[in-house]
Amino acid sequence: SAVISQKPSRDICQRGTSLTIQCQVDSQVTMMFWYRQQPGQSLTLIATANQGSEATYESGFVIDKFPISRPNLTFSTLTVSNMSPEDSSIYLCSVVTSGRRETQYFGPGTRLLVL
Amino acid sequence: AQTVTQSQPEMSVQEAETVTLSCTYDTSENNYYLFWYKQPPSRQMILVIRQEAYKQQNATENRFSVNFQKAAKSFSLKISDSQLGDTAMYFCAFMKRGGSQGNLIFGKGTKLSVKP
């Protein structure tokens, strides 16, 4: 398994500001992802955080709005830029453990409220 | 593209009884994994059970078991001896095996309430 931490756990932000969310894993992993969960909804993939190269974004998500860094195999950040109330969501990072028992584990999430 | 469908938005069960949550999926892939995740009010996504598509044997984890029907693309979760702590959202998810697309495709979830 993998132990994943996220900071902050929650935040309340003003419209137009930016927030950077950190994700730390207790072991080196190749694949790391960022998801968004809007209120009452399922999880939607924002992007794949690639170590040493630009993140791969899903349709509907762009780098200018959600810049991602992945400086090494245990850490990544997601920034939510120029926030609006529509960005109020839970943001979760996840990792895929490799080997025979490939499994995806999630961090505890960051609950964001934009006023 | 893969899709995952959970047709039961909400379900309830009496404590100590058994409940089955349904999940169907669509894919042209042959090598993949299927998961059930639990999300309690704390919002933490907790892995409940994992199934490898190439294994015919259904996965079990204590009170949780699955009925995996590959040909029918069905992957239901059975919870036996339901406990109050099982109250949560349950998400069915699909993941391709290996390769560069390791992200999960989620269903919309089933809200399970366990009643005393």
Short mmCIF file of C-alpha atoms in Angstrom, two decimals:
data_model
loop_
_atom_site.label_atom_id
_atom_site.label_comp_id
_atom_site.label_asym_id
_atom_site.label_seq_id
_atom_site.Cartn_x
_atom_site.Cartn_y
_atom_site.Cartn_z
CA SER A 1 0.00 0.00 0.00
CA ALA A 2 0.97 3.68 0.08
CA VAL A 3 0.53 6.36 2.71
CA ILE A 4 -0.39 9.70 1.19
CA SER A 5 -0.70 13.06 2.88
CA GLN A 6 -2.17 16.28 1.55
CA LYS A 7 -1.87 19.85 2.71
CA PRO A 8 -3.96 21.78 3.46
CA SER A 9 -6.83 19.55 4.53
CA ARG A 10 -9.28 22.38 3.93
CA ASP A 11 -9.30 26.06 3.10
CA ILE A 12 -11.63 28.94 2.51
CA CYS A 13 -10.42 31.32 -0.20
CA GLN A 14 -11.52 34.52 -1.80
CA ARG A 15 -12.50 34.79 -5.43
CA GLY A 16 -9.57 35.61 -7.71
CA THR A 17 -6.87 34.17 -5.48
CA SER A 18 -4.84 30.97 -5.94
CA LEU A 19 -4.23 27.97 -3.70
CA THR A 20 -1.48 25.37 -3.95
CA ILE A 21 -2.21 21.88 -2.65
CA GLN A 22 0.64 19.56 -1.75
CA CYS A 23 0.67 15.77 -2.02
CA GLN A 24 3.38 13.66 -0.38
CA VAL A 25 3.76 9.87 -0.71
CA ASP A 26 5.78 7.65 1.61
CA SER A 27 7.41 5.73 -1.27
CA GLN A 28 8.50 6.36 -4.84
CA VAL A 29 5.69 5.97 -7.33
CA THR A 30 5.61 6.40 -11.07
CA MET A 31 2.01 7.33 -11.54
CA MET A 32 0.35 10.15 -9.63
CA PHE A 33 -2.98 11.75 -10.41
CA TRP A 34 -5.09 14.70 -9.36
CA TYR A 35 -8.89 14.37 -9.16
CA ARG A 36 -11.69 16.81 -8.43
CA GLN A 37 -14.91 15.90 -6.66
CA GLN A 38 -17.58 18.55 -6.91
CA PRO A 39 -20.33 18.56 -4.27
CA GLY A 40 -22.53 15.49 -4.53
CA GLN A 41 -20.62 14.19 -7.55
CA SER A 42 -18.22 11.41 -8.39
CA LEU A 43 -14.51 11.93 -8.98
CA THR A 44 -13.22 13.46 -12.21
CA LEU A 45 -9.62 13.22 -13.32
CA ILE A 46 -7.91 16.60 -13.72
CA ALA A 47 -4.46 15.46 -14.86
CA THR A 48 -1.67 12.95 -14.62
CA ALA A 49 1.36 14.40 -12.84
CA ASN A 50 4.44 13.31 -14.75
CA GLN A 51 7.83 13.40 -13.09
CA GLY A 52 10.27 15.52 -15.03
CA SER A 53 7.82 16.63 -17.69
CA GLU A 54 4.61 18.57 -18.12
CA ALA A 55 1.43 17.14 -16.69
CA THR A 56 -1.10 15.51 -19.00
CA TYR A 57 -4.47 17.22 -18.70
CA GLU A 58 -7.91 15.78 -19.33
CA SER A 59 -10.44 17.45 -21.54
CA GLY A 60 -11.89 20.50 -19.85
CA PHE A 61 -8.84 21.19 -17.67
CA VAL A 62 -5.98 23.47 -18.70
CA ILE A 63 -2.54 24.17 -17.37
CA ASP A 64 -3.14 27.88 -16.84
CA LYS A 65 -5.99 27.12 -14.44
CA PHE A 66 -4.50 24.02 -12.77
CA PRO A 67 -0.70 24.12 -12.97
CA ILE A 68 0.91 20.97 -11.60
CA SER A 69 4.44 20.29 -10.50
CA ARG A 70 6.08 16.90 -9.96
CA PRO A 71 9.70 17.50 -8.95
CA ASN A 72 10.35 13.92 -7.80
CA LEU A 73 8.71 10.52 -7.41
CA THR A 74 7.22 11.23 -3.97
CA PHE A 75 5.80 14.74 -4.25
CA SER A 76 3.44 16.81 -6.38
CA THR A 77 1.55 20.08 -6.15
CA LEU A 78 -1.67 21.26 -7.75
CA THR A 79 -2.47 24.96 -7.93
CA VAL A 80 -6.01 26.18 -8.41
CA SER A 81 -5.58 29.59 -10.01
CA ASN A 82 -7.82 32.63 -10.19
CA MET A 83 -10.46 30.84 -8.20
CA SER A 84 -14.21 31.25 -8.55
CA PRO A 85 -17.04 29.72 -6.49
CA GLU A 86 -17.33 26.99 -9.14
CA ASP A 87 -13.92 25.71 -8.02
CA SER A 88 -15.35 24.78 -4.62
CA SER A 89 -14.66 21.05 -4.50
CA ILE A 90 -12.62 18.35 -2.88
CA TYR A 91 -9.28 17.86 -4.59
CA LEU A 92 -7.64 14.46 -4.19
CA CYS A 93 -4.29 13.13 -5.23
CA SER A 94 -3.77 9.46 -5.87
CA VAL A 95 -0.94 7.09 -6.71
CA VAL A 96 -0.73 3.75 -8.43
CA THR A 97 1.46 1.16 -6.76
CA SER A 98 3.35 -0.96 -9.23
CA GLY A 99 4.10 -4.66 -9.31
CA ARG A 100 1.77 -7.62 -9.30
CA ARG A 101 -0.87 -5.92 -7.20
CA GLU A 102 -1.35 -2.65 -9.04
CA THR A 103 -3.74 -0.61 -6.94
CA GLN A 104 -4.66 3.04 -6.69
CA TYR A 105 -4.62 4.76 -3.33
CA PHE A 106 -5.90 8.19 -2.42
CA GLY A 107 -4.81 10.99 -0.18
CA PRO A 108 -7.26 12.35 2.38
CA GLY A 109 -8.31 15.20 0.08
CA THR A 110 -8.35 18.98 0.31
CA ARG A 111 -11.74 20.58 0.83
CA LEU A 112 -11.82 23.96 -0.87
CA LEU A 113 -14.52 26.59 -0.49
CA VAL A 114 -14.31 29.70 -2.64
CA LEU A 115 -16.34 32.72 -1.57
CA ALA B 1 -13.58 4.76 -23.93
CA GLN B 2 -14.49 3.01 -20.73
CA THR B 3 -17.66 3.72 -18.79
CA VAL B 4 -18.83 2.59 -15.37
CA THR B 5 -22.50 2.56 -14.39
CA GLN B 6 -23.96 2.30 -10.91
CA SER B 7 -27.72 2.15 -11.25
CA GLN B 8 -28.61 2.47 -7.57
CA PRO B 9 -28.18 6.06 -6.33
CA GLU B 10 -29.25 5.11 -2.80
CA MET B 11 -29.75 1.94 -0.80
CA SER B 12 -30.47 1.09 2.79
CA VAL B 13 -30.03 -2.07 4.85
CA GLN B 14 -30.70 -3.13 8.39
CA GLU B 15 -27.73 -3.71 10.62
CA ALA B 16 -26.45 -7.31 10.46
CA GLU B 17 -28.18 -7.99 7.14
CA THR B 18 -26.66 -8.43 3.69
CA VAL B 19 -26.78 -5.92 0.85
CA THR B 20 -25.57 -6.04 -2.76
CA LEU B 21 -24.49 -2.98 -4.73
CA SER B 22 -24.56 -3.21 -8.52
CA CYS B 23 -21.99 -2.05 -11.04
CA THR B 24 -21.68 -2.59 -14.77
CA TYR B 25 -18.95 -1.37 -17.05
CA ASP B 26 -18.10 -1.16 -20.69
CA THR B 27 -14.65 -1.65 -22.17
CA SER B 28 -12.86 -3.19 -25.09
CA GLU B 29 -9.80 -3.86 -22.95
CA ASN B 30 -8.92 -7.36 -21.82
CA ASN B 31 -6.46 -6.56 -19.04
CA TYR B 32 -7.83 -4.36 -16.32
CA TYR B 33 -8.70 -4.03 -12.66
CA LEU B 34 -11.97 -3.28 -10.96
CA PHE B 35 -12.27 -1.67 -7.56
CA TRP B 36 -14.84 -0.72 -4.98
CA TYR B 37 -14.02 2.35 -2.92
CA LYS B 38 -15.85 3.57 0.15
CA GLN B 39 -16.17 7.27 0.95
CA PRO B 40 -17.53 7.96 4.44
CA PRO B 41 -18.53 11.46 5.55
CA SER B 42 -14.85 12.20 6.23
CA ARG B 43 -14.49 12.15 2.40
CA GLN B 44 -11.45 9.86 2.52
CA MET B 45 -11.48 7.38 -0.37
CA ILE B 46 -10.90 3.96 1.13
CA LEU B 47 -10.17 0.89 -0.97
CA VAL B 48 -12.65 -1.85 -0.13
CA ILE B 49 -11.82 -4.58 -2.60
CA ARG B 50 -9.90 -5.19 -5.80
CA GLN B 51 -10.46 -7.64 -8.66
CA GLU B 52 -8.09 -8.54 -11.47
CA ALA B 53 -9.94 -9.19 -14.71
CA TYR B 54 -7.86 -12.20 -15.65
CA LYS B 55 -8.80 -13.98 -12.42
CA GLN B 56 -12.04 -15.92 -12.50
CA GLN B 57 -12.14 -16.30 -8.74
CA ASN B 58 -14.17 -13.62 -7.02
CA ALA B 59 -12.25 -11.43 -4.58
CA THR B 60 -13.18 -11.41 -0.91
CA GLU B 61 -12.08 -9.20 1.98
CA ASN B 62 -13.64 -10.21 5.27
CA ARG B 63 -17.33 -9.18 5.07
CA PHE B 64 -16.95 -7.83 1.53
CA SER B 65 -17.08 -9.96 -1.58
CA VAL B 66 -17.68 -9.40 -5.26
CA ASN B 67 -19.55 -11.19 -7.99
CA PHE B 68 -17.42 -10.62 -11.07
CA GLN B 69 -19.02 -11.64 -14.36
CA LYS B 70 -16.52 -10.71 -17.06
CA ALA B 71 -18.65 -11.68 -20.05
CA ALA B 72 -21.58 -9.69 -18.72
CA LYS B 73 -19.26 -6.85 -17.61
CA SER B 74 -20.79 -6.88 -14.17
CA PHE B 75 -19.05 -6.31 -10.85
CA SER B 76 -21.35 -6.27 -7.83
CA LEU B 77 -20.31 -5.81 -4.20
CA LYS B 78 -21.87 -7.86 -1.43
CA ILE B 79 -21.60 -6.64 2.14
CA SER B 80 -22.44 -9.27 4.73
CA ASP B 81 -23.34 -8.62 8.37
CA SER B 82 -23.71 -4.89 7.66
CA GLN B 83 -22.42 -2.56 10.35
CA LEU B 84 -23.27 1.06 11.12
CA GLY B 85 -19.74 1.99 10.06
CA ASP B 86 -20.48 0.75 6.55
CA THR B 87 -22.66 3.80 5.99
CA ALA B 88 -20.94 5.67 3.15
CA MET B 89 -20.86 6.40 -0.56
CA TYR B 90 -19.58 3.44 -2.53
CA PHE B 91 -17.88 3.94 -5.88
CA CYS B 92 -17.16 1.29 -8.46
CA ALA B 93 -14.07 2.02 -10.57
CA PHE B 94 -12.19 0.66 -13.58
CA MET B 95 -8.47 0.89 -14.26
CA LYS B 96 -6.51 -0.36 -17.25
CA ARG B 97 -3.66 -2.63 -16.35
CA GLY B 98 -0.16 -1.24 -16.86
CA GLY B 99 0.63 1.28 -19.56
CA SER B 100 0.48 5.02 -19.16
CA GLN B 101 -3.24 5.38 -18.50
CA GLY B 102 -3.47 4.26 -14.91
CA ASN B 103 -6.25 6.62 -13.96
CA LEU B 104 -9.55 5.36 -12.59
CA ILE B 105 -12.91 5.65 -14.30
CA PHE B 106 -15.59 6.00 -11.64
CA GLY B 107 -19.29 5.31 -11.49
CA LYS B 108 -21.58 7.93 -10.00
CA GLY B 109 -21.72 6.15 -6.67
CA THR B 110 -24.29 4.48 -4.43
CA LYS B 111 -25.16 6.01 -1.08
CA LEU B 112 -25.55 3.20 1.45
CA SER B 113 -27.29 3.75 4.77
CA VAL B 114 -27.09 1.07 7.45
CA LYS B 115 -29.97 1.38 9.88
CA PRO B 116 -29.86 0.18 13.50
#
